[in-house]
CSV table of C-alpha atoms and ligand atoms in Angstrom, one decimal:
chain,number,residue,atom,x,y,z
A,1,MET,CA,1.7,15.0,4.5
A,2,ARG,CA,2.0,18.2,3.4
A,3,LEU,CA,0.0,18.6,0.2
A,4,LYS,CA,0.7,21.0,-2.5
A,5,ASN,CA,-2.1,21.4,-4.8
A,6,VAL,CA,-1.3,20.3,-8.5
A,7,LYS,CA,-3.8,22.6,-11.0
A,8,GLY,CA,-5.4,20.2,-13.4
A,9,SER,CA,-5.0,16.9,-11.7
A,10,ARG,CA,-8.4,16.2,-11.1
A,11,GLU,CA,-9.2,16.1,-15.0
A,12,ALA,CA,-5.8,14.6,-16.0
A,13,ILE,CA,-6.6,11.7,-13.7
A,14,ALA,CA,-10.5,11.6,-15.3
A,15,ALA,CA,-8.7,11.1,-18.7
A,16,HIS,CA,-5.9,8.8,-17.5
A,17,PRO,CA,-6.1,5.2,-19.0
A,18,GLY,CA,-4.1,3.8,-16.1
A,19,VAL,CA,-6.8,5.1,-13.6
A,20,ILE,CA,-9.7,2.5,-12.3
A,21,HIS,CA,-12.6,5.3,-12.5
A,22,ASP,CA,-15.8,2.9,-11.0
A,23,PRO,CA,-13.5,0.5,-8.8
A,24,GLU,CA,-16.6,-0.8,-7.3
A,25,ALA,CA,-17.9,-2.1,-10.7
A,26,HIS,CA,-15.0,-4.4,-10.8
A,27,LYS,CA,-15.2,-6.2,-7.2
A,28,GLY,CA,-14.8,-10.0,-7.9
A,29,SER,CA,-14.0,-9.1,-11.6
A,30,TRP,CA,-10.6,-8.0,-11.1
A,31,LYS,CA,-9.4,-10.8,-14.0
A,32,ASP,CA,-11.4,-9.2,-16.0
A,33,VAL,CA,-9.6,-5.6,-15.6
A,34,PHE,CA,-6.0,-7.3,-16.4
A,35,GLY,CA,-7.2,-9.7,-19.0
A,36,ASN,CA,-5.4,-12.5,-17.0
A,37,ASN,CA,-5.4,-14.9,-13.9
A,38,ASN,CA,-2.6,-13.7,-12.3
A,39,PRO,CA,-2.8,-12.7,-8.5
A,40,VAL,CA,-3.5,-8.9,-8.0
A,41,ARG,CA,-1.5,-6.9,-5.0
A,42,LEU,CA,-2.4,-3.8,-3.9
A,43,GLU,CA,-0.3,-1.0,-2.4
A,44,ILE,CA,-2.7,1.4,0.2
A,45,GLY,CA,-1.2,4.7,0.4
A,46,CYS,CA,0.4,4.4,-2.7
A,47,GLY,CA,1.9,8.2,-3.1
A,48,LYS,CA,3.9,9.2,-6.1
A,49,GLY,CA,4.1,5.5,-7.1
A,50,ARG,CA,7.3,4.8,-7.4
A,51,PHE,CA,7.5,1.6,-5.6
A,52,LEU,CA,4.4,-0.2,-7.1
A,53,THR,CA,5.7,1.2,-11.0
A,54,ASP,CA,9.3,-0.5,-10.0
A,55,LEU,CA,7.5,-4.2,-8.7
A,56,SER,CA,4.9,-3.9,-11.3
A,57,ARG,CA,8.1,-3.9,-14.0
A,58,GLU,CA,9.9,-6.3,-12.4
A,59,ASN,CA,7.0,-9.2,-12.4
A,60,ARG,CA,5.2,-8.6,-15.5
A,61,ASP,CA,3.5,-12.1,-14.2
A,62,ILE,CA,1.7,-9.9,-11.2
A,63,ASN,CA,-0.9,-7.2,-11.4
A,64,TYR,CA,-1.1,-4.3,-8.9
A,65,VAL,CA,-3.3,-1.8,-8.1
A,66,GLY,CA,-2.3,1.5,-6.2
A,67,VAL,CA,-4.7,2.8,-4.4
A,68,GLU,CA,-4.1,6.8,-3.1
A,69,LYS,CA,-6.5,9.4,-1.7
A,70,TYR,CA,-5.1,12.6,-2.7
A,71,SER,CA,-5.3,13.4,-7.0
A,72,SER,CA,-2.0,15.9,-6.5
A,73,VAL,CA,0.0,13.1,-5.2
A,74,LEU,CA,-1.5,10.3,-7.8
A,75,ILE,CA,-0.8,12.7,-10.8
A,76,ARG,CA,2.8,11.9,-10.0
A,77,ALA,CA,2.5,8.6,-10.2
A,78,LEU,CA,0.7,8.1,-13.5
A,79,GLU,CA,3.0,10.6,-15.0
A,80,LYS,CA,5.3,7.5,-14.4
A,81,LEU,CA,3.5,5.1,-16.8
A,82,ASP,CA,3.9,4.2,-20.3
A,83,GLU,CA,2.1,2.0,-22.7
A,84,GLU,CA,4.2,-1.0,-21.7
A,85,ASP,CA,2.7,-0.7,-18.1
A,86,VAL,CA,-0.4,-3.2,-18.8
A,87,ASN,CA,-0.3,-4.8,-15.3
A,88,ILE,CA,-0.7,-2.0,-13.4
A,89,PHE,CA,-3.3,0.1,-12.6
A,90,PHE,CA,-4.1,3.1,-9.9
A,91,MET,CA,-7.5,4.6,-8.5
A,92,ARG,CA,-7.9,7.6,-6.3
A,93,MET,CA,-10.2,6.9,-3.5
A,94,ASP,CA,-10.4,6.6,0.7
A,95,ALA,CA,-9.1,3.0,1.5
A,96,GLU,CA,-11.9,2.6,4.1
A,97,ASN,CA,-13.9,1.7,1.1
A,98,ILE,CA,-11.4,-0.8,-0.1
A,99,CYS,CA,-14.0,-3.8,0.4
A,100,ASP,CA,-16.4,-2.0,-2.0
A,101,CYS,CA,-14.1,-2.8,-4.8
A,102,PHE,CA,-12.7,-6.2,-3.6
A,103,ALA,CA,-14.3,-9.4,-3.1
A,104,GLU,CA,-13.3,-12.4,-0.6
A,105,ASP,CA,-9.9,-14.1,-1.8
A,106,GLU,CA,-9.3,-11.4,-4.3
A,107,VAL,CA,-6.1,-9.5,-3.3
A,108,ASP,CA,-2.6,-11.9,-3.1
A,109,ARG,CA,-0.7,-9.3,-0.9
A,110,LEU,CA,-1.2,-5.8,0.5
A,111,TYR,CA,1.8,-3.2,0.9
A,112,LEU,CA,1.6,-0.3,3.2
A,113,ASN,CA,4.8,1.8,3.1
A,114,PHE,CA,5.2,4.7,5.4
A,115,SER,CA,1.7,5.3,6.0
A,116,ASP,CA,0.5,8.6,7.8
A,117,PRO,CA,0.7,8.5,11.4
A,118,TRP,CA,-1.9,10.2,12.2
A,119,PRO,CA,-0.4,11.2,15.9
A,120,LYS,CA,-3.5,11.6,17.9
A,121,ASP,CA,-5.0,8.7,20.0
A,122,ARG,CA,-8.5,9.5,18.6
A,123,HIS,CA,-7.3,9.4,15.5
A,124,ALA,CA,-5.4,6.0,15.5
A,125,LYS,CA,-8.7,4.4,13.5
A,126,ARG,CA,-7.3,6.2,10.8
A,127,ARG,CA,-3.8,4.2,10.7
A,128,LEU,CA,-3.5,2.0,7.9
A,129,GLU,CA,-2.1,-0.5,10.3
A,130,SER,CA,-5.2,-0.1,12.9
A,131,ARG,CA,-7.2,-3.1,13.8
A,132,GLN,CA,-10.0,-1.7,11.7
A,133,PHE,CA,-8.1,-1.6,8.9
A,134,LEU,CA,-7.0,-4.9,9.6
A,135,ALA,CA,-10.3,-6.4,9.5
A,136,ARG,CA,-10.7,-4.9,6.3
A,137,TYR,CA,-8.0,-5.9,4.7
A,138,ASP,CA,-9.4,-9.5,6.3
A,139,ARG,CA,-12.3,-9.4,4.3
A,140,ILE,CA,-10.2,-9.4,0.9
A,141,LEU,CA,-7.0,-10.9,1.4
A,142,LYS,CA,-6.5,-15.1,-0.1
A,143,LYS,CA,-6.2,-17.4,3.1
A,144,ASP,CA,-2.3,-17.5,2.5
A,145,GLY,CA,-1.9,-13.8,1.8
A,146,LEU,CA,0.5,-11.3,3.3
A,147,ILE,CA,0.6,-7.7,4.5
A,148,GLU,CA,4.0,-6.0,4.1
A,149,PHE,CA,4.3,-2.5,6.2
A,150,LYS,CA,7.3,-0.5,6.2
A,151,THR,CA,8.1,2.3,7.9
A,152,ASP,CA,10.7,4.8,9.7
A,153,ASN,CA,7.9,6.0,12.7
A,154,ARG,CA,8.7,4.2,15.7
A,155,LEU,CA,5.4,4.9,17.2
A,156,LEU,CA,3.8,4.4,14.4
A,157,PHE,CA,5.3,0.8,14.3
A,158,ASP,CA,4.8,0.0,17.4
A,159,PHE,CA,1.6,0.9,17.7
A,160,ALA,CA,1.3,-1.0,14.5
A,161,VAL,CA,2.9,-4.1,15.9
A,162,GLU,CA,0.3,-3.9,18.9
A,163,GLU,CA,-2.7,-3.9,16.6
A,164,VAL,CA,-1.7,-7.2,15.2
A,165,ALA,CA,-3.0,-8.9,18.4
A,166,GLU,CA,-5.8,-7.7,17.9
A,167,SER,CA,-6.5,-8.9,14.6
A,168,PRO,CA,-6.7,-12.5,12.7
A,169,PHE,CA,-3.1,-11.9,11.5
A,170,GLU,CA,0.1,-13.0,13.0
A,171,ILE,CA,3.6,-11.3,12.3
A,172,ALA,CA,5.6,-14.0,10.3
A,173,GLU,CA,8.7,-11.6,10.3
A,174,ILE,CA,10.0,-8.5,11.6
A,175,THR,CA,12.9,-6.5,11.7
A,176,TYR,CA,13.8,-3.0,13.2
A,177,ASP,CA,17.0,-2.4,10.7
A,178,LEU,CA,15.7,-3.2,7.0
A,179,HIS,CA,18.7,-1.9,5.2
A,180,HIS,CA,20.8,-4.2,7.5
A,181,ASP,CA,19.0,-7.4,7.5
A,182,GLU,CA,20.6,-9.2,4.6
A,183,LYS,CA,17.1,-12.2,4.6
A,184,MET,CA,14.4,-9.1,4.6
A,185,MET,CA,16.4,-6.9,2.3
A,186,GLN,CA,15.9,-9.6,-0.4
A,187,GLY,CA,14.2,-7.9,-3.4
A,188,ASN,CA,13.1,-5.0,-1.5
A,189,VAL,CA,12.1,-1.8,-3.8
A,190,MET,CA,12.5,1.3,-2.3
A,191,THR,CA,9.9,3.8,-1.9
A,192,GLU,CA,9.9,7.3,-2.3
A,193,TYR,CA,10.1,8.3,1.2
A,194,GLU,CA,12.2,5.4,2.1
A,195,GLU,CA,14.8,6.9,0.0
A,196,LYS,CA,14.7,10.0,1.6
A,197,PHE,CA,14.3,9.1,5.2
A,198,SER,CA,16.7,6.2,4.8
A,199,SER,CA,19.3,8.7,3.3
A,200,MET,CA,18.7,10.6,6.5
A,201,GLY,CA,20.2,8.0,8.6
A,202,ASN,CA,16.8,6.5,9.7
A,203,PRO,CA,16.5,3.0,10.6
A,204,ILE,CA,13.6,1.4,8.5
A,205,PHE,CA,11.0,-0.7,10.6
A,206,LYS,CA,9.2,-3.9,8.7
A,207,TYR,CA,6.8,-6.6,9.7
A,208,ILE,CA,5.2,-9.5,7.3
A,209,LEU,CA,1.8,-10.3,8.6
A,210,ARG,CA,0.2,-13.9,7.6
A,211,ARG,CA,-3.0,-15.5,9.2
A,212,LYS,CA,-2.9,-17.1,12.7
A,213,SER,CA,-2.2,-20.6,11.7
B,301,SAM,C1,3.6,9.3,3.8
B,301,SAM,S1,3.0,9.3,2.3
B,301,SAM,C2,3.9,7.5,1.8
B,301,SAM,C3,3.8,7.1,0.3
B,301,SAM,C4,4.6,5.7,-0.5
B,301,SAM,N1,3.4,4.7,0.1
B,301,SAM,C5,5.7,6.3,-0.1
B,301,SAM,O1,6.8,5.1,1.0
B,301,SAM,O2,6.6,6.8,-0.7
B,301,SAM,C6,1.6,8.6,2.3
B,301,SAM,C7,0.3,8.2,1.6
B,301,SAM,O3,-0.8,7.5,1.7
B,301,SAM,C8,-1.9,8.5,1.4
B,301,SAM,N2,-3.3,7.6,2.4
B,301,SAM,C9,-3.6,7.9,3.8
B,301,SAM,N3,-4.5,7.4,4.1
B,301,SAM,C10,-5.1,7.0,3.0
B,301,SAM,C11,-6.3,6.5,2.3
B,301,SAM,N4,-7.2,5.9,4.2
B,301,SAM,N5,-6.4,5.7,1.6
B,301,SAM,C12,-5.8,6.1,0.9
B,301,SAM,N6,-4.8,6.5,0.4
B,301,SAM,C13,-4.3,7.5,1.6
B,301,SAM,C14,-1.5,9.9,1.6
B,301,SAM,O4,-2.3,10.6,0.8
B,301,SAM,C15,-0.2,9.8,1.2
B,301,SAM,O5,0.2,9.8,-0.3
């Protein structure tokens, strides 16, 4: 993704109450951050935050955390929050370090939406659907937790499907045309990228993973 530097975004993020600044300090105690025992769901690479913000407003009894690497993007997510958004936080970090922030079984569900493709083979392990990332998710996800991934990038999706075989997960559901799949579309919340690429006529691919039975 090409990034425009947003002046002042670092400072604005540093002062924003919707940001967790020391995520490692909350490993194993996210229930204290939210003040309840509700399930915690993560979006990795949340970008400008539309998906997670909308989802959190539809499900006030679920807690959400958005993870984004860049301040210039995260600032757009924070601009969407208001004072009623008490079941959602964001953190600016590289998801490579996600296991430093959540304990075993602490995450109920993981969302990956329109992840960066990293087209060069030598960068495959940076893809958020790689076996290396799936191994990280395995460490923090509940035993019956799910991973949901959607994209319009066929090469990335094919890679993601192949990587599942090298992981502790299996495909529970899959579609190669989400927007025409009545069952998998139920409750679908659009992301910024999904809106853009589906309006161009691109099919959207989606899988849901569960642990191997
Ligand atoms: C193509 S955008 C998609 C944004 C959003 N999920 C959507 O569907 O509209 C991918 C986002 O993932 C973020 N990202 C990529 N790798 C990441 C990583 N290792 N840790 C955290 N964020 C990452 C990028 O900075 C970017 O904002």
